[in-house]
């Protein structure tokens, strides 16, 4: 086969807008007049013809705002928190009413429905609340279509009337995807009501639904305009859901924050007991969780780099979670994966026996499952080979290299280490299985 | 482009952080603090504000979208590597793509009608290149442009199984095909690379060149979609050979749109050589041309460059003032109403013809310019009037436009030949009298 176009010289063209019209200009263009874009076009010539390469940066900006009393009718955040302070007063043109479309998880609706309608009624907002059963089993394109139909019938301004999602991770993911698709992009707001969503789903850009038995197989990377974090929602969380969220916090601690690990180790049970309402430890814990997560997600919002520390606990858990659905919650499956990987790290000499024991004790203190009978060696092998396929040929395996630090490994775990780890893990921890 | 929204106030302090990578972990570092040369700094920033009510973080991340639009010929010649590796950065990377033990894999969606004509060639191309391929031939029409069709593609794609990054999905067909496949690919694994091969003139100069993908929903055109561009678009004019004459006119409407908005020379080309281009079906080696064969390339290149100039700086439509919207304020509703009687470009042209009268009525173009434009449209064998385009339809479309465009009409109108501006205050009187004159003068041209 003949080779492609031989090396060509590329002309870099700037894009300048004068009187509403864009035009490309060579490097020696007069840049004084008009507006210049950050986007560039490169033109090159070959015997086949011309080639244009477009390079266009799109800046994604989003806010994460902590509030104590989000549903207090006196608090502006839920309606205007996504804007600048200066825009607050200007934002609302009193000649037509404020409109909002709210999607809420059914369970959350039962607990907070009255408060929510009171908020919007007091503020004279024209609104529609759509309660939906946002469970893992329903996390599908059908649910997204249902939301889209209702949004379309309600009628929203394209830019100034964000859709509001109130609920756990599934709710936020599904609404985020619907909003990404509507008019190719509609602003939306996330209000996480579970601990898991608070520290994980709410902080990044990912949206999605399950498809063909695969977790989050369809989705987008469009972030919300804002996420509003109010810890008081945890007061109505069942203990199991709190532990579930702690798993993701533990993940970040194990990957990159020794101090956070020690906090979980020392205060885990108390935090669970108090439902993280205490202003000191609960607050410190959630702050650190968000910091560490943001550090990892912001520079890699669209996963251009497949080396991601936040993938820890997410190599084996996807098929495990889908296999036993609905027996394990997401965080629980993640914890089982993490626990197994801690054994792998130990056998590779990356964690001492003592460190391994500390981690497992911490997990148990957080009331998280540390072993599961369906997490067989076979499932693990299959999961890792899927990972290989899904990650451009390398397993990109995050593994602890100490307490609160980790590295990403590009070699596959050898079969003997894998089976040894599984054996040790099973013999030590299967008595803890629920 | 995004603005940074910073909270300001008496009780707040805002700290700016860069993100720096050391080994496998990212860490935030206050801006202007020392960064070792071994550390890589992300273009993303985090702003943290501490207020008396809590903390507020603002994340600002630029994502770079890069894509290639490549003119080629004989795309389906097995010796032409473009279709397989044209999207890669250079010959080095192209070689790396081929792991000797593992054959290349490609999932290809082809419009059914296109497959009828080019099926054997397409199959031969992949077979000759030892590619493990699957072709999905689908009836990609405007009526089928739905989420259901995107899902069908996704099911097959998922079963076929492709690498997440190195095995782009290929779409071969007209605008509808490219839009649906683009959306399916954008959703799969949250983003899968895809390639566009336009086979109609319309898609050649329009659908292929920007980032938009989409499907219709609730009887509205392109209500669902994404702004994810393909990794590459391959432009091969020889496909136009098999396009019916009417569909070539259809594509020329979008070329005319760009000419009217911003390029006098392109307008004059279409005015002078429109018939030749139609006759020759944009085949530069056709005898129809003689010395004018270069006008084929000149006209398509001008159409593409003028379009790229407008789309690249506004890929995600942050700016709702868009010259490329000319002909697209009323036509969406009109097109859906008349489906399948009229093609997209034909409806666009009907609107453009009306809008030229609005320009004329507003004193923005002279009568002579108006006549030249309509003359050109008729020469391109495009419809210039339709009875369904009533004042009612126009007014309700413009109402929709207001809702869709942040409260302003943002109406692009020609200001002379090959120049335009965006207007927000055209009065209803002007719209009505323009409609009267348009109908009086052109209803005789009704399709």
CSV table of N, CA and C in Angstrom, one decimal, chain A residues 1-2 4 15 19-24 37 39 48-64 66-67 84-86 141 148-149 152 157-159 180-185 206-207 211-212 216-221 256 287 291 294-296 298-299 302-307 309 389-390 407-408, chain B residues 1-3 5 8 12 21 24 26 28 42 44 48 50 53 55-73 78-81 129 151 158 161 163-165 186-190 212-213 218 222-228 262 301 305 308-310 312-313 316-318 320 323 403-404 421:
chain,number,residue,atom,x,y,z
A,1,UNK,N,0.8,-1.2,0.0
A,1,UNK,CA,0.0,0.0,0.0
A,1,UNK,C,0.9,1.2,0.0
A,2,UNK,N,0.5,2.2,-0.8
A,2,UNK,CA,1.3,3.4,-0.9
A,2,UNK,C,1.1,4.2,0.4
A,4,UNK,N,0.7,7.5,2.8
A,4,UNK,CA,-0.2,8.6,2.8
A,4,UNK,C,0.5,9.9,2.3
A,15,UNK,N,-8.3,33.2,13.4
A,15,UNK,CA,-9.7,33.5,13.1
A,15,UNK,C,-10.0,34.8,13.8
A,19,UNK,N,-17.2,42.9,12.7
A,19,UNK,CA,-18.6,43.2,12.4
A,19,UNK,C,-19.4,41.9,12.2
A,20,UNK,N,-19.3,41.0,13.1
A,20,UNK,CA,-20.1,39.8,13.1
A,20,UNK,C,-19.7,38.7,12.2
A,21,UNK,N,-18.6,38.9,11.4
A,21,UNK,CA,-18.2,37.9,10.4
A,21,UNK,C,-16.8,37.4,10.7
A,22,UNK,N,-16.6,36.1,10.7
A,22,UNK,CA,-15.3,35.5,11.0
A,22,UNK,C,-14.5,35.3,9.7
A,23,UNK,N,-13.2,35.6,9.8
A,23,UNK,CA,-12.4,35.3,8.6
A,23,UNK,C,-11.0,34.8,9.1
A,24,UNK,N,-10.5,33.9,8.2
A,24,UNK,CA,-9.1,33.5,8.6
A,24,UNK,C,-8.1,34.3,7.9
A,37,UNK,N,-10.0,34.6,17.9
A,37,UNK,CA,-10.5,33.4,18.6
A,37,UNK,C,-9.3,32.6,19.1
A,39,UNK,N,-9.5,29.5,18.7
A,39,UNK,CA,-9.5,28.4,17.8
A,39,UNK,C,-8.6,28.8,16.6
A,48,UNK,N,-3.2,15.1,-3.2
A,48,UNK,CA,-4.6,14.7,-3.1
A,48,UNK,C,-5.5,15.9,-3.1
A,49,UNK,N,-5.0,17.0,-2.5
A,49,UNK,CA,-5.9,18.2,-2.3
A,49,UNK,C,-5.5,18.9,-1.0
A,50,UNK,N,-6.5,19.6,-0.5
A,50,UNK,CA,-6.2,20.4,0.7
A,50,UNK,C,-6.6,19.6,2.0
A,51,UNK,N,-5.9,19.9,3.1
A,51,UNK,CA,-6.3,19.4,4.4
A,51,UNK,C,-6.5,20.6,5.3
A,52,UNK,N,-7.6,20.6,6.0
A,52,UNK,CA,-7.7,21.6,7.1
A,52,UNK,C,-7.8,20.9,8.4
A,53,UNK,N,-7.0,21.5,9.4
A,53,UNK,CA,-7.1,20.9,10.7
A,53,UNK,C,-7.7,22.0,11.6
A,54,UNK,N,-8.8,21.7,12.3
A,54,UNK,CA,-9.4,22.7,13.2
A,54,UNK,C,-9.0,22.3,14.6
A,55,UNK,N,-8.5,23.3,15.3
A,55,UNK,CA,-8.2,23.1,16.7
A,55,UNK,C,-9.0,24.1,17.5
A,56,UNK,N,-9.9,23.7,18.3
A,56,UNK,CA,-10.8,24.6,18.9
A,56,UNK,C,-11.0,24.2,20.4
A,57,UNK,N,-10.5,25.1,21.3
A,57,UNK,CA,-10.6,24.9,22.7
A,57,UNK,C,-12.0,25.3,23.2
A,58,UNK,N,-12.6,24.5,24.0
A,58,UNK,CA,-13.9,24.8,24.6
A,58,UNK,C,-13.7,24.8,26.1
A,59,UNK,N,-14.0,25.9,26.8
A,59,UNK,CA,-13.7,26.0,28.2
A,59,UNK,C,-15.0,25.6,29.0
A,60,UNK,N,-14.8,24.6,29.8
A,60,UNK,CA,-15.9,24.2,30.7
A,60,UNK,C,-15.7,24.8,32.1
A,61,UNK,N,-16.7,25.5,32.6
A,61,UNK,CA,-16.6,26.1,33.9
A,61,UNK,C,-17.8,25.6,34.7
A,62,UNK,N,-17.5,25.2,35.9
A,62,UNK,CA,-18.7,24.9,36.8
A,62,UNK,C,-18.3,25.1,38.3
A,63,UNK,N,-19.3,25.3,39.0
A,63,UNK,CA,-19.2,25.7,40.5
A,63,UNK,C,-19.6,24.6,41.3
A,64,UNK,N,-19.0,24.5,42.5
A,64,UNK,CA,-19.4,23.5,43.5
A,64,UNK,C,-19.6,24.3,44.8
A,66,UNK,N,-20.9,24.8,48.7
A,66,UNK,CA,-21.4,24.2,49.9
A,66,UNK,C,-22.4,25.2,50.6
A,67,UNK,N,-23.6,24.6,51.0
A,67,UNK,CA,-24.5,25.5,51.7
A,67,UNK,C,-25.1,24.7,52.8
A,84,UNK,N,-22.9,34.5,38.8
A,84,UNK,CA,-22.1,35.5,39.5
A,84,UNK,C,-22.9,36.2,40.6
A,85,UNK,N,-22.3,36.7,41.6
A,85,UNK,CA,-23.0,37.5,42.6
A,85,UNK,C,-23.6,38.7,41.9
A,86,UNK,N,-22.8,39.3,41.0
A,86,UNK,CA,-23.3,40.6,40.4
A,86,UNK,C,-24.5,40.3,39.5
A,141,UNK,N,-31.7,4.5,28.9
A,141,UNK,CA,-32.1,5.5,28.0
A,141,UNK,C,-33.6,5.7,28.0
A,148,UNK,N,-36.9,13.7,28.9
A,148,UNK,CA,-36.8,14.6,27.8
A,148,UNK,C,-38.2,15.0,27.3
A,149,UNK,N,-39.1,14.0,27.3
A,149,UNK,CA,-40.5,14.3,26.9
A,149,UNK,C,-41.1,15.4,27.8
A,152,UNK,N,-39.5,18.8,27.4
A,152,UNK,CA,-39.9,19.4,26.1
A,152,UNK,C,-41.3,20.0,26.3
A,157,UNK,N,-36.3,28.0,28.6
A,157,UNK,CA,-35.4,28.9,27.8
A,157,UNK,C,-34.1,28.1,27.6
A,158,UNK,N,-33.4,28.4,26.5
A,158,UNK,CA,-32.3,27.5,26.1
A,158,UNK,C,-31.1,27.7,27.1
A,159,UNK,N,-31.0,28.8,27.6
A,159,UNK,CA,-29.7,29.1,28.4
A,159,UNK,C,-30.0,29.4,29.9
A,180,UNK,N,-27.6,17.0,28.6
A,180,UNK,CA,-26.6,17.1,27.6
A,180,UNK,C,-27.1,16.9,26.2
A,181,UNK,N,-28.2,16.1,26.1
A,181,UNK,CA,-28.7,15.8,24.8
A,181,UNK,C,-29.7,16.9,24.3
A,182,UNK,N,-30.5,17.5,25.2
A,182,UNK,CA,-31.5,18.4,24.8
A,182,UNK,C,-31.0,19.7,24.2
A,183,UNK,N,-31.4,19.9,23.0
A,183,UNK,CA,-30.8,21.1,22.3
A,183,UNK,C,-29.3,21.0,22.2
A,184,UNK,N,-28.8,19.8,22.2
A,184,UNK,CA,-27.4,19.5,22.2
A,184,UNK,C,-26.6,20.0,23.5
A,185,UNK,N,-27.3,20.7,24.3
A,185,UNK,CA,-26.7,21.1,25.6
A,185,UNK,C,-27.6,22.0,26.3
A,206,UNK,N,-18.9,13.5,34.3
A,206,UNK,CA,-19.6,12.3,33.7
A,206,UNK,C,-21.1,12.2,34.0
A,207,UNK,N,-21.8,11.8,32.9
A,207,UNK,CA,-23.2,11.5,33.0
A,207,UNK,C,-23.3,10.2,32.3
A,211,UNK,N,-26.3,0.1,29.6
A,211,UNK,CA,-26.7,-0.3,28.2
A,211,UNK,C,-26.2,-1.7,27.9
A,212,UNK,N,-27.1,-2.5,27.4
A,212,UNK,CA,-26.7,-3.9,27.0
A,212,UNK,C,-26.0,-4.6,28.2
A,216,UNK,N,-22.9,2.1,32.7
A,216,UNK,CA,-22.5,3.5,32.1
A,216,UNK,C,-21.9,3.4,30.7
A,217,UNK,N,-22.5,2.5,29.9
A,217,UNK,CA,-22.0,2.3,28.6
A,217,UNK,C,-22.3,3.5,27.7
A,218,UNK,N,-23.3,4.3,28.0
A,218,UNK,CA,-23.6,5.4,27.2
A,218,UNK,C,-23.6,6.7,28.1
A,219,UNK,N,-23.1,7.8,27.6
A,219,UNK,CA,-23.2,9.0,28.4
A,219,UNK,C,-22.4,10.1,27.8
A,220,UNK,N,-22.1,11.1,28.6
A,220,UNK,CA,-21.3,12.3,28.1
A,220,UNK,C,-20.4,12.8,29.2
A,221,UNK,N,-19.6,13.8,28.8
A,221,UNK,CA,-18.7,14.4,29.8
A,221,UNK,C,-19.1,15.9,30.0
A,256,UNK,N,-4.3,8.9,47.7
A,256,UNK,CA,-3.5,10.1,47.8
A,256,UNK,C,-3.5,10.9,49.0
A,287,UNK,N,-14.7,17.8,53.0
A,287,UNK,CA,-13.8,18.8,52.3
A,287,UNK,C,-12.6,18.1,51.6
A,291,UNK,N,-11.7,17.9,47.7
A,291,UNK,CA,-10.4,18.4,47.2
A,291,UNK,C,-9.7,17.3,46.4
A,294,UNK,N,-11.5,16.5,43.1
A,294,UNK,CA,-11.4,17.6,42.2
A,294,UNK,C,-10.0,17.7,41.6
A,295,UNK,N,-9.0,17.5,42.4
A,295,UNK,CA,-7.6,17.5,41.9
A,295,UNK,C,-7.4,16.5,40.7
A,296,UNK,N,-8.1,15.3,40.9
A,296,UNK,CA,-7.9,14.3,39.9
A,296,UNK,C,-8.8,14.5,38.7
A,298,UNK,N,-10.4,17.5,37.5
A,298,UNK,CA,-10.3,18.8,36.8
A,298,UNK,C,-9.3,18.8,35.6
A,299,UNK,N,-8.1,18.2,35.9
A,299,UNK,CA,-7.2,18.2,34.7
A,299,UNK,C,-7.4,17.1,33.7
A,302,UNK,N,-12.3,15.0,30.4
A,302,UNK,CA,-12.8,14.2,29.4
A,302,UNK,C,-12.0,12.9,29.2
A,303,UNK,N,-11.3,12.5,30.3
A,303,UNK,CA,-10.6,11.3,30.3
A,303,UNK,C,-9.6,11.1,29.1
A,304,UNK,N,-9.0,12.2,28.6
A,304,UNK,CA,-8.1,12.0,27.5
A,304,UNK,C,-6.9,11.1,28.0
A,305,UNK,N,-6.6,11.3,29.3
A,305,UNK,CA,-5.6,10.4,29.9
A,305,UNK,C,-6.3,9.3,30.6
A,306,UNK,N,-6.0,8.1,30.1
A,306,UNK,CA,-6.6,6.9,30.7
A,306,UNK,C,-6.0,6.5,32.0
A,307,UNK,N,-4.9,7.1,32.4
A,307,UNK,CA,-4.3,6.8,33.7
A,307,UNK,C,-5.0,7.6,34.7
A,309,UNK,N,-6.1,7.7,38.8
A,309,UNK,CA,-6.1,7.2,40.1
A,309,UNK,C,-7.6,6.9,40.6
A,389,UNK,N,-8.9,-4.3,27.2
A,389,UNK,CA,-9.6,-3.9,25.9
A,389,UNK,C,-10.0,-2.4,26.0
A,390,UNK,N,-10.5,-2.1,27.1
A,390,UNK,CA,-11.2,-0.8,27.3
A,390,UNK,C,-10.2,0.4,27.5
A,407,UNK,N,0.4,4.3,42.7
A,407,UNK,CA,0.9,4.5,41.4
A,407,UNK,C,0.1,3.7,40.4
A,408,UNK,N,0.2,4.1,39.2
A,408,UNK,CA,-0.5,3.4,38.1
A,408,UNK,C,0.4,2.4,37.4
B,1,UNK,N,-16.7,31.0,24.5
B,1,UNK,CA,-15.7,30.5,25.5
B,1,UNK,C,-16.2,30.8,26.9
B,2,UNK,N,-15.8,30.1,27.8
B,2,UNK,CA,-16.3,30.2,29.2
B,2,UNK,C,-15.7,31.4,29.9
B,3,UNK,N,-16.6,32.0,30.7
B,3,UNK,CA,-16.0,33.1,31.5
B,3,UNK,C,-15.8,32.5,32.9
B,5,UNK,N,-16.5,32.7,36.6
B,5,UNK,CA,-17.4,33.4,37.6
B,5,UNK,C,-16.8,33.3,39.0
B,8,UNK,N,-17.3,37.5,44.6
B,8,UNK,CA,-16.6,38.6,45.3
B,8,UNK,C,-17.4,39.1,46.4
B,12,UNK,N,-15.2,37.2,51.7
B,12,UNK,CA,-14.6,36.1,51.0
B,12,UNK,C,-13.2,36.3,50.5
B,21,UNK,N,1.1,17.7,38.2
B,21,UNK,CA,1.2,16.2,38.3
B,21,UNK,C,2.6,15.8,38.7
B,24,UNK,N,2.1,9.7,39.7
B,24,UNK,CA,0.7,9.4,39.2
B,24,UNK,C,-0.4,10.3,39.8
B,26,UNK,N,-2.3,14.0,40.9
B,26,UNK,CA,-2.4,15.4,40.6
B,26,UNK,C,-2.5,16.1,42.0
B,28,UNK,N,-3.0,20.2,43.8
B,28,UNK,CA,-3.2,21.6,43.5
B,28,UNK,C,-2.1,22.4,44.2
B,42,UNK,N,-1.3,21.4,34.5
B,42,UNK,CA,-2.5,21.3,33.6
B,42,UNK,C,-3.0,22.7,33.2
B,44,UNK,N,-6.0,23.3,33.3
B,44,UNK,CA,-7.2,23.5,34.2
B,44,UNK,C,-6.9,24.3,35.4
B,48,UNK,N,-10.8,28.6,44.7
B,48,UNK,CA,-11.5,28.3,45.9
B,48,UNK,C,-11.9,29.5,46.7
B,50,UNK,N,-13.6,30.9,50.2
B,50,UNK,CA,-14.2,30.6,51.5
B,50,UNK,C,-15.1,31.7,52.0
B,53,UNK,N,-20.6,31.0,54.8
B,53,UNK,CA,-21.6,30.0,54.7
B,53,UNK,C,-21.0,28.7,54.2
B,55,UNK,N,-17.7,26.7,51.6
B,55,UNK,CA,-16.7,26.8,50.6
B,55,UNK,C,-17.4,26.7,49.2
B,56,UNK,N,-16.8,27.4,48.2
B,56,UNK,CA,-17.2,27.4,46.8
B,56,UNK,C,-16.0,27.1,46.0
B,57,UNK,N,-16.1,26.1,45.2
B,57,UNK,CA,-15.0,25.8,44.2
B,57,UNK,C,-15.5,26.1,42.8
B,58,UNK,N,-14.6,26.7,42.0
B,58,UNK,CA,-15.0,26.9,40.6
B,58,UNK,C,-13.9,26.2,39.8
B,59,UNK,N,-14.3,25.3,38.9
B,59,UNK,CA,-13.4,24.6,38.1
B,59,UNK,C,-13.5,25.2,36.7
B,60,UNK,N,-12.3,25.4,36.1
B,60,UNK,CA,-12.2,26.0,34.8
B,60,UNK,C,-11.3,25.1,34.0
B,61,UNK,N,-11.9,24.3,33.0
B,61,UNK,CA,-11.1,23.4,32.3
B,61,UNK,C,-11.3,23.6,30.8
B,62,UNK,N,-10.2,23.8,30.0
B,62,UNK,CA,-10.3,23.9,28.6
B,62,UNK,C,-10.2,22.5,28.0
B,63,UNK,N,-11.1,22.1,27.1
B,63,UNK,CA,-10.9,20.8,26.4
B,63,UNK,C,-10.7,21.2,24.9
B,64,UNK,N,-9.6,20.6,24.4
B,64,UNK,CA,-9.2,20.9,23.0
B,64,UNK,C,-9.9,20.0,22.1
B,65,UNK,N,-10.7,20.5,21.1
B,65,UNK,CA,-11.3,19.6,20.1
B,65,UNK,C,-10.5,19.8,18.8
B,66,UNK,N,-10.0,18.8,18.3
B,66,UNK,CA,-9.2,18.9,17.1
B,66,UNK,C,-9.7,17.9,16.0
B,67,UNK,N,-9.9,18.4,14.8
B,67,UNK,CA,-10.4,17.4,13.8
B,67,UNK,C,-9.9,17.9,12.4
B,68,UNK,N,-9.8,16.9,11.5
B,68,UNK,CA,-9.2,17.2,10.2
B,68,UNK,C,-10.3,17.1,9.1
B,69,UNK,N,-10.3,17.9,8.2
B,69,UNK,CA,-11.1,17.8,7.0
B,69,UNK,C,-10.2,17.7,5.8
B,70,UNK,N,-10.3,16.5,5.2
B,70,UNK,CA,-9.2,16.1,4.2
B,70,UNK,C,-9.8,15.9,2.8
B,71,UNK,N,-9.4,16.7,1.8
B,71,UNK,CA,-9.8,16.4,0.4
B,71,UNK,C,-8.9,15.2,-0.1
B,72,UNK,N,-9.6,14.3,-0.7
B,72,UNK,CA,-8.9,13.2,-1.3
B,72,UNK,C,-9.6,12.8,-2.6
B,73,UNK,N,-9.0,11.9,-3.3
B,73,UNK,CA,-9.8,11.3,-4.4
B,73,UNK,C,-9.6,9.8,-4.4
B,78,UNK,N,-8.4,0.6,-3.0
B,78,UNK,CA,-7.7,-0.1,-1.9
B,78,UNK,C,-6.2,0.4,-1.6
B,79,UNK,N,-5.6,1.0,-2.6
B,79,UNK,CA,-4.3,1.5,-2.4
B,79,UNK,C,-4.3,2.9,-1.6
B,80,UNK,N,-5.4,3.5,-1.5
B,80,UNK,CA,-5.5,4.8,-0.7
B,80,UNK,C,-5.7,4.5,0.7
B,81,UNK,N,-4.7,4.9,1.5
B,81,UNK,CA,-4.8,4.5,3.0
B,81,UNK,C,-5.7,5.5,3.8
B,129,UNK,N,-7.5,-4.8,2.3
B,129,UNK,CA,-6.7,-4.3,3.4
B,129,UNK,C,-6.7,-5.2,4.6
B,151,UNK,N,-29.9,3.9,18.7
B,151,UNK,CA,-29.8,2.7,19.6
B,151,UNK,C,-29.5,1.5,18.8
B,158,UNK,N,-21.8,-2.3,19.9
B,158,UNK,CA,-21.4,-3.0,21.2
B,158,UNK,C,-21.1,-4.5,21.0
B,161,UNK,N,-17.7,-4.9,19.1
B,161,UNK,CA,-16.6,-4.7,20.0
B,161,UNK,C,-15.4,-4.0,19.4
B,163,UNK,N,-11.9,-1.2,19.9
B,163,UNK,CA,-11.0,-0.6,20.9
B,163,UNK,C,-11.5,0.8,21.2
B,164,UNK,N,-11.3,1.2,22.4
B,164,UNK,CA,-11.9,2.5,22.9
B,164,UNK,C,-11.4,3.7,22.1
B,165,UNK,N,-10.2,3.7,21.7
B,165,UNK,CA,-9.6,4.9,21.1
B,165,UNK,C,-9.1,4.7,19.7
B,186,UNK,N,-20.8,9.5,19.9
B,186,UNK,CA,-20.5,10.4,21.0
B,186,UNK,C,-21.0,9.8,22.3
B,187,UNK,N,-22.1,9.0,22.3
B,187,UNK,CA,-22.7,8.4,23.5
B,187,UNK,C,-21.9,7.2,23.9
B,188,UNK,N,-21.4,6.4,23.0
B,188,UNK,CA,-20.8,5.1,23.3
B,188,UNK,C,-19.5,5.3,24.1
B,189,UNK,N,-19.5,4.8,25.3
B,189,UNK,CA,-18.3,5.0,26.3
B,189,UNK,C,-18.1,6.5,26.5
B,190,UNK,N,-19.2,7.2,26.4
B,190,UNK,CA,-19.2,8.7,26.6
B,190,UNK,C,-18.4,9.4,25.5
B,212,UNK,N,-21.7,19.4,15.0
B,212,UNK,CA,-23.0,19.0,15.4
B,212,UNK,C,-23.4,17.6,15.0
B,213,UNK,N,-24.1,16.9,15.9
B,213,UNK,CA,-24.7,15.6,15.6
B,213,UNK,C,-26.1,15.7,16.1
B,218,UNK,N,-39.8,14.4,19.3
B,218,UNK,CA,-41.1,15.1,19.5
B,218,UNK,C,-41.4,15.9,18.3
B,222,UNK,N,-33.7,17.9,15.0
B,222,UNK,CA,-32.4,17.9,15.7
B,222,UNK,C,-32.6,18.4,17.2
B,223,UNK,N,-33.6,17.9,17.9
B,223,UNK,CA,-33.8,18.4,19.2
B,223,UNK,C,-32.9,17.8,20.2
B,224,UNK,N,-32.3,16.6,19.8
B,224,UNK,CA,-31.4,15.9,20.7
B,224,UNK,C,-30.0,15.7,19.9
B,225,UNK,N,-28.9,15.9,20.6
B,225,UNK,CA,-27.7,15.7,19.9
B,225,UNK,C,-26.5,16.1,20.8
B,226,UNK,N,-25.4,16.3,20.1
B,226,UNK,CA,-24.1,16.7,20.8
B,226,UNK,C,-23.3,17.5,19.9
B,227,UNK,N,-22.2,18.1,20.5
B,227,UNK,CA,-21.3,19.0,19.7
B,227,UNK,C,-19.9,18.3,19.6
B,228,UNK,N,-19.9,17.0,19.4
B,228,UNK,CA,-18.6,16.3,19.3
B,228,UNK,C,-18.2,16.1,17.9
B,262,UNK,N,-21.2,35.8,3.3
B,262,UNK,CA,-19.8,36.4,3.4
B,262,UNK,C,-18.9,36.3,2.3
B,301,UNK,N,-14.2,24.6,-2.1
B,301,UNK,CA,-13.2,25.0,-1.1
B,301,UNK,C,-13.7,26.3,-0.4
B,305,UNK,N,-14.3,26.6,3.5
B,305,UNK,CA,-13.5,27.5,4.3
B,305,UNK,C,-14.4,28.5,5.0
B,308,UNK,N,-16.0,26.7,7.8
B,308,UNK,CA,-15.1,26.4,8.9
B,308,UNK,C,-14.8,27.7,9.7
B,309,UNK,N,-14.6,28.8,9.0
B,309,UNK,CA,-14.3,30.1,9.6
B,309,UNK,C,-15.4,30.4,10.7
B,310,UNK,N,-16.7,30.1,10.3
B,310,UNK,CA,-17.8,30.5,11.2
B,310,UNK,C,-18.0,29.4,12.3
B,312,UNK,N,-15.5,27.0,13.6
B,312,UNK,CA,-14.4,26.7,14.5
B,312,UNK,C,-14.3,27.6,15.7
B,313,UNK,N,-14.6,29.0,15.6
B,313,UNK,CA,-14.6,29.8,16.8
B,313,UNK,C,-15.8,29.7,17.7
B,316,UNK,N,-19.3,25.1,20.0
B,316,UNK,CA,-20.4,24.7,20.9
B,316,UNK,C,-21.5,25.7,21.0
B,317,UNK,N,-21.5,26.6,20.0
B,317,UNK,CA,-22.6,27.7,19.9
B,317,UNK,C,-22.7,28.5,21.2
B,318,UNK,N,-21.6,28.8,21.8
B,318,UNK,CA,-21.7,29.7,23.0
B,318,UNK,C,-22.2,31.0,22.6
B,320,UNK,N,-24.7,32.8,20.3
B,320,UNK,CA,-25.9,32.5,19.6
B,320,UNK,C,-26.1,33.3,18.3
B,323,UNK,N,-24.0,33.6,11.7
B,323,UNK,CA,-24.3,33.8,10.3
B,323,UNK,C,-24.8,32.5,9.6
B,403,UNK,N,-37.3,31.9,21.9
B,403,UNK,CA,-37.2,31.0,23.1
B,403,UNK,C,-35.9,30.3,23.0
B,404,UNK,N,-35.5,30.0,21.8
B,404,UNK,CA,-34.3,29.1,21.5
B,404,UNK,C,-33.0,29.9,21.5
B,421,UNK,N,-25.2,41.0,8.2
B,421,UNK,CA,-25.2,41.3,9.6
B,421,UNK,C,-26.3,40.7,10.3
